[in-house]
Tab-separated table of C-alpha atoms in Angstrom:
chain	number	residue	atom	x	y	z
V	1	MET	CA	81.391	95.676	71.769
V	2	VAL	CA	84.686	96.113	73.645
V	3	THR	CA	85.896	99.626	74.418
V	4	SER	CA	88.501	101.017	76.782
V	5	LYS	CA	86.469	104.134	77.540
V	6	PRO	CA	82.939	104.454	78.924
V	7	VAL	CA	80.049	104.357	76.472
V	8	ALA	CA	77.255	106.858	77.068
V	9	PHE	CA	73.727	106.850	75.653
V	10	VAL	CA	72.280	110.378	75.524
V	11	LEU	CA	68.522	110.542	74.960
V	12	GLY	CA	66.828	113.833	74.162
V	13	GLY	CA	63.329	115.217	74.465
V	14	GLY	CA	60.506	115.522	71.973
V	15	GLY	CA	57.216	114.200	73.351
V	16	PRO	CA	55.524	111.577	71.140
V	17	LEU	CA	58.444	111.780	68.704
V	18	GLY	CA	60.433	109.910	71.349
V	19	ALA	CA	59.291	106.706	69.650
V	20	TYR	CA	62.206	107.209	67.262
V	21	GLU	CA	64.571	106.658	70.190
V	22	VAL	CA	63.096	103.217	70.806
V	23	GLY	CA	64.124	102.154	67.308
V	24	MET	CA	67.622	103.521	67.911
V	25	LEU	CA	67.905	101.594	71.182
V	26	LYS	CA	66.782	98.445	69.405
V	27	ALA	CA	69.545	98.883	66.812
V	28	LEU	CA	72.198	99.489	69.477
V	29	ILE	CA	71.245	96.506	71.628
V	30	GLU	CA	71.050	94.199	68.594
V	31	ARG	CA	74.695	95.046	67.833
V	32	ASP	CA	75.618	94.318	71.454
V	33	ILE	CA	76.408	97.965	72.164
V	34	ARG	CA	75.729	98.479	75.859
V	35	PRO	CA	75.954	101.721	77.838
V	36	ASP	CA	78.126	102.434	80.845
V	37	LEU	CA	76.121	105.613	81.464
V	38	VAL	CA	72.634	106.706	80.396
V	39	LEU	CA	71.539	110.348	80.389
V	40	GLY	CA	67.996	111.458	79.598
V	41	SER	CA	65.957	114.608	79.203
V	42	SER	CA	62.167	114.840	78.972
V	43	VAL	CA	60.796	111.800	77.111
V	44	GLY	CA	64.405	110.653	76.792
V	45	ALA	CA	64.363	110.208	80.559
V	46	LEU	CA	61.575	107.644	80.185
V	47	ASN	CA	63.341	105.757	77.401
V	48	GLY	CA	66.701	106.046	79.144
V	49	ALA	CA	65.389	104.762	82.458
V	50	ALA	CA	64.028	101.657	80.762
V	51	ILE	CA	67.349	100.750	79.159
V	52	ALA	CA	69.359	101.653	82.273
V	53	ALA	CA	67.154	99.341	84.312
V	54	ASP	CA	67.817	96.393	81.992
V	55	PRO	CA	70.122	96.933	78.970
V	56	GLN	CA	68.948	93.763	77.228
V	57	PRO	CA	66.780	92.984	74.162
V	58	GLU	CA	63.858	92.108	76.409
V	59	ALA	CA	63.873	95.637	77.817
V	60	VAL	CA	63.569	97.125	74.333
V	61	THR	CA	60.629	94.824	73.626
V	62	ARG	CA	58.935	96.020	76.821
V	63	LEU	CA	59.680	99.616	75.864
V	64	GLU	CA	57.993	99.117	72.497
V	65	SER	CA	54.915	97.785	74.298
V	66	LEU	CA	55.047	100.705	76.717
V	67	TRP	CA	54.941	103.160	73.819
V	68	VAL	CA	51.935	101.426	72.333
V	69	SER	CA	50.258	101.688	75.733
V	70	LEU	CA	50.941	105.442	75.789
V	71	ARG	CA	48.412	105.659	73.005
V	72	GLU	CA	45.987	103.010	74.209
V	73	ARG	CA	45.832	104.126	77.849
V	74	GLY	CA	45.373	107.825	77.154
V	75	VAL	CA	48.541	109.030	78.834
V	76	PHE	CA	48.044	112.276	76.943
V	77	ALA	CA	44.312	112.997	76.907
V	78	ASP	CA	42.999	113.433	73.390
V	79	ASN	CA	39.508	114.500	74.363
V	80	LEU	CA	38.901	118.236	73.971
V	81	PHE	CA	36.511	118.379	76.898
V	82	ALA	CA	38.963	116.569	79.162
V	83	GLN	CA	41.675	119.034	78.183
V	84	MET	CA	39.403	122.019	78.810
V	85	GLY	CA	38.370	120.641	82.167
V	86	THR	CA	41.953	120.173	83.328
V	87	ALA	CA	42.931	123.633	82.098
V	88	LEU	CA	39.978	125.279	83.854
V	89	ARG	CA	40.789	123.556	87.131
V	90	SER	CA	44.535	124.100	87.065
V	91	ARG	CA	44.817	127.294	84.986
V	92	THR	CA	48.352	126.163	84.117
V	93	HIS	CA	48.249	122.925	82.111
V	94	LEU	CA	46.106	120.885	79.731
V	95	PHE	CA	46.819	117.358	80.917
V	96	SER	CA	46.991	115.550	84.229
V	97	ASN	CA	50.119	113.450	84.780
V	98	ALA	CA	48.136	110.741	86.591
V	99	ALA	CA	48.089	108.364	83.616
V	100	LEU	CA	51.804	108.821	82.971
V	101	ARG	CA	52.565	108.308	86.655
V	102	GLY	CA	50.523	105.113	86.666
V	103	LEU	CA	52.313	103.779	83.615
V	104	LEU	CA	55.724	104.548	85.122
V	105	GLU	CA	54.781	102.921	88.399
V	106	ARG	CA	53.689	99.779	86.569
V	107	GLU	CA	56.989	99.719	84.698
V	108	PHE	CA	59.429	100.679	87.466
V	109	GLY	CA	57.556	100.227	90.744
V	110	HIS	CA	59.391	101.864	93.643
V	111	ARG	CA	62.889	101.524	92.213
V	112	LEU	CA	65.574	104.025	93.082
V	113	ILE	CA	67.852	105.553	90.462
V	114	GLU	CA	70.936	104.285	92.288
V	115	ASP	CA	69.617	100.707	92.097
V	116	LEU	CA	69.435	100.580	88.291
V	117	GLU	CA	71.797	98.216	86.489
V	118	VAL	CA	73.491	101.063	84.576
V	119	PRO	CA	74.288	104.494	86.084
V	120	PHE	CA	71.469	106.846	85.067
V	121	ALA	CA	70.701	110.524	85.438
V	122	CYS	CA	67.958	112.751	84.075
V	123	VAL	CA	67.606	116.501	84.023
V	124	ALA	CA	64.734	118.818	84.915
V	125	ALA	CA	64.342	122.582	85.323
V	126	SER	CA	63.890	123.952	88.840
V	127	ILE	CA	61.350	126.773	88.873
V	128	GLU	CA	62.515	128.266	92.173
V	129	ARG	CA	66.208	128.294	91.239
V	130	ALA	CA	65.743	128.877	87.501
V	131	ALA	CA	68.417	126.241	86.980
V	132	GLU	CA	68.968	122.721	85.732
V	133	HIS	CA	68.809	119.905	88.253
V	134	TRP	CA	70.217	116.442	87.682
V	135	PHE	CA	68.512	113.537	89.394
V	136	THR	CA	71.179	110.927	90.143
V	137	SER	CA	69.543	109.224	93.103
V	138	GLY	CA	66.154	108.839	94.729
V	139	PRO	CA	62.775	107.608	93.424
V	140	LEU	CA	62.963	106.940	89.690
V	141	VAL	CA	59.317	107.624	88.864
V	142	GLN	CA	59.371	111.084	90.424
V	143	ALA	CA	62.543	112.006	88.564
V	144	VAL	CA	61.173	110.909	85.186
V	145	LEU	CA	57.889	112.740	85.827
V	146	ALA	CA	59.815	115.914	86.637
V	147	SER	CA	62.011	115.643	83.555
V	148	SER	CA	58.916	115.097	81.367
V	149	ALA	CA	56.720	117.924	82.685
V	150	VAL	CA	56.228	119.896	79.457
V	151	PRO	CA	55.223	123.488	80.368
V	152	GLY	CA	51.583	124.174	79.695
V	153	LEU	CA	50.804	120.540	78.980
V	154	LEU	CA	51.723	118.755	82.216
V	155	PRO	CA	51.886	120.120	85.769
V	156	PRO	CA	55.135	120.990	87.542
V	157	VAL	CA	56.317	118.149	89.781
V	158	PRO	CA	57.030	119.001	93.440
V	159	ILE	CA	60.104	117.304	94.912
V	160	GLY	CA	61.970	118.292	98.059
V	161	GLY	CA	60.375	121.713	98.373
V	162	GLU	CA	60.980	122.666	94.733
V	163	HIS	CA	58.878	122.434	91.591
V	164	PHE	CA	60.301	120.996	88.389
V	165	LEU	CA	59.492	121.360	84.700
V	166	ASP	CA	60.648	119.622	81.539
V	167	GLY	CA	64.381	119.018	81.173
V	168	GLY	CA	64.232	120.316	77.607
V	169	LEU	CA	64.096	123.838	78.986
V	170	VAL	CA	67.668	123.573	80.263
V	171	ASP	CA	69.399	120.694	78.435
V	172	SER	CA	67.304	118.937	75.832
V	173	VAL	CA	69.998	116.583	74.486
V	174	PRO	CA	72.672	116.503	77.217
V	175	VAL	CA	75.804	115.681	75.222
V	176	GLY	CA	77.804	118.153	77.319
V	177	ARG	CA	77.010	116.193	80.470
V	178	ALA	CA	78.277	113.011	78.816
V	179	LEU	CA	81.504	114.735	77.803
V	180	ALA	CA	81.980	116.072	81.334
V	181	SER	CA	81.420	112.557	82.695
V	182	GLY	CA	84.436	111.240	80.797
V	183	ALA	CA	82.649	109.200	78.149
V	184	GLY	CA	84.832	107.967	75.314
V	185	THR	CA	81.996	107.044	72.956
V	186	ILE	CA	78.669	108.854	72.912
V	187	TYR	CA	75.558	107.720	71.085
V	188	VAL	CA	73.089	110.575	70.643
V	189	LEU	CA	69.453	109.490	70.418
V	190	HIS	CA	67.157	112.322	69.381
V	191	VAL	CA	63.787	112.883	67.732
V	192	GLY	CA	64.927	114.345	64.429
V	193	ARG	CA	64.325	118.080	64.816
V	194	ILE	CA	67.860	119.212	65.567
V	195	ASP	CA	68.820	119.680	61.921
V	196	GLN	CA	65.660	121.524	60.868
V	197	PRO	CA	66.272	125.250	60.281
V	198	LEU	CA	64.202	127.704	62.254
V	199	ARG	CA	62.498	130.747	60.742
V	200	PRO	CA	61.079	133.896	62.316
V	201	PRO	CA	57.654	133.201	63.848
V	202	ARG	CA	54.530	134.475	62.094
V	203	THR	CA	51.859	133.597	64.662
V	204	PRO	CA	51.641	133.653	68.480
V	205	ARG	CA	51.842	129.860	68.526
V	206	GLU	CA	54.989	129.897	66.428
V	207	VAL	CA	56.571	132.351	68.857
V	208	ALA	CA	56.326	129.750	71.627
V	209	VAL	CA	57.514	126.931	69.366
V	210	VAL	CA	60.552	128.835	68.088
V	211	ALA	CA	61.497	130.046	71.579
V	212	PHE	CA	61.338	126.517	72.947
V	213	GLU	CA	63.342	125.160	70.009
V	214	ILE	CA	66.120	127.679	70.619
V	215	ALA	CA	66.182	126.648	74.277
V	216	ARG	CA	66.292	122.985	73.214
V	217	ARG	CA	69.050	123.232	70.669
V	218	HIS	CA	71.694	125.746	71.617
V	219	ARG	CA	73.618	123.573	74.087
V	220	LEU	CA	73.593	120.576	71.759
V	221	VAL	CA	74.786	122.652	68.815
V	222	HIS	CA	77.626	124.018	70.934
V	223	ALA	CA	78.656	120.557	72.115
V	224	LEU	CA	78.631	119.065	68.620
V	225	SER	CA	80.518	122.059	67.222
V	226	ASN	CA	83.329	121.671	69.740
V	227	PRO	CA	84.558	118.078	69.500
V	228	VAL	CA	86.776	116.667	72.222
V	229	ASP	CA	89.938	114.830	71.198
V	230	GLY	CA	89.621	111.099	71.625
V	231	VAL	CA	85.830	111.118	71.993
V	232	GLU	CA	83.600	109.546	69.343
V	233	VAL	CA	80.146	111.075	69.011
V	234	HIS	CA	77.555	109.216	66.931
V	235	VAL	CA	74.304	111.044	66.162
V	236	LEU	CA	71.906	108.282	65.182
V	237	PRO	CA	69.397	108.911	62.365
V	238	THR	CA	65.625	108.766	62.749
V	239	GLY	CA	64.998	107.517	59.240
V	240	ALA	CA	62.160	110.005	58.859
V	241	PRO	CA	61.641	110.851	55.164
V	242	GLY	CA	63.151	114.263	54.516
V	243	GLY	CA	63.766	114.731	58.242
V	244	THR	CA	61.112	115.622	60.798
V	245	THR	CA	59.613	118.715	59.219
V	246	ASP	CA	56.966	119.576	61.799
V	247	LEU	CA	58.621	121.037	64.900
V	248	ARG	CA	55.494	120.669	67.014
V	249	PRO	CA	55.126	117.282	68.725
V	250	ARG	CA	51.520	116.133	68.429
V	251	TYR	CA	49.886	114.881	71.600
V	252	GLY	CA	46.838	112.620	71.658
V	253	ARG	CA	46.012	110.007	69.031
V	254	ARG	CA	47.282	112.118	66.172
V	255	GLY	CA	50.757	112.219	67.665
V	256	LEU	CA	50.961	108.724	69.114
V	257	GLY	CA	49.319	106.945	66.182
V	258	LEU	CA	52.628	106.632	64.322
V	259	VAL	CA	54.465	104.823	67.118
V	260	GLU	CA	55.198	101.574	65.293
V	261	GLU	CA	56.197	103.347	62.084
V	262	ARG	CA	58.614	105.669	63.873
V	263	ILE	CA	60.216	102.824	65.800
V	264	GLU	CA	60.758	100.806	62.635
V	265	ARG	CA	62.117	103.723	60.604
V	266	ALA	CA	64.657	104.609	63.284
V	267	HIS	CA	65.582	100.967	63.777
V	268	GLN	CA	66.370	100.449	60.098
V	269	ALA	CA	68.216	103.752	59.655
V	270	SER	CA	70.250	103.389	62.845
V	271	SER	CA	71.123	99.767	62.094
V	272	ALA	CA	72.509	100.825	58.718
V	273	TYR	CA	74.427	103.682	60.337
V	274	LEU	CA	75.993	101.415	62.954
V	275	VAL	CA	77.108	98.878	60.365
V	276	LYS	CA	78.949	101.664	58.556
V	277	HIS	CA	80.261	103.801	61.408
V	278	ALA	CA	80.458	101.737	64.597
V	279	SER	CA	81.931	98.418	63.532
């Protein structure tokens, strides 16, 4: 695809639902749509790093295998006793990030962000500064771990004297960053929850879910509601039947068991969208 302005891929957060983004990437690469800039938040940082490292069909194939291994290698522990043990020891989170770190190290080794084939950045939330932080250079694995550190589930990641939590807290789907970077065409890869209406919470658990969803969505809604002249923004579909109705990403086997189905649904839906809207 030939374009006179930079093409940005923006990949949002959503835990195990991030498998939808793999199908979207597959559709984009099959149509020879390549990014000039990749931005990621939370699990979108993982998917984005993979495509920024090698924006070719082979990279998408490896990413599909990586997602299957998320389930098979227990990246998110699904054993109740393991979860309880981690929580008792840490008092702050249910899961260790050791398995995720190992998987990332196998995939990316000791690569630096600035050495990737396509410019890449991912966002995380600094605890000490109560502010967003964009990783644009330095060790890739550490940056992705920081961006993916879901509060209460994974531990904060210490880097350079600060501690970082999930990028979804500050910029879950960073379209605004892409606009500020001068992108002319933006492809938004998300997990399908952005169009689901919220309702007042009825239980303590729903309070946390609704609060996090508001934090996730407000910047994206603002960006999409204020289009910039000359900039095309394509929000790719997940293909989920009736949308993604459950706002809570499921961790463990229950959440990761639908990996192949989610990838295929998003691939088919996004391929159809691109034929119609991005020819």
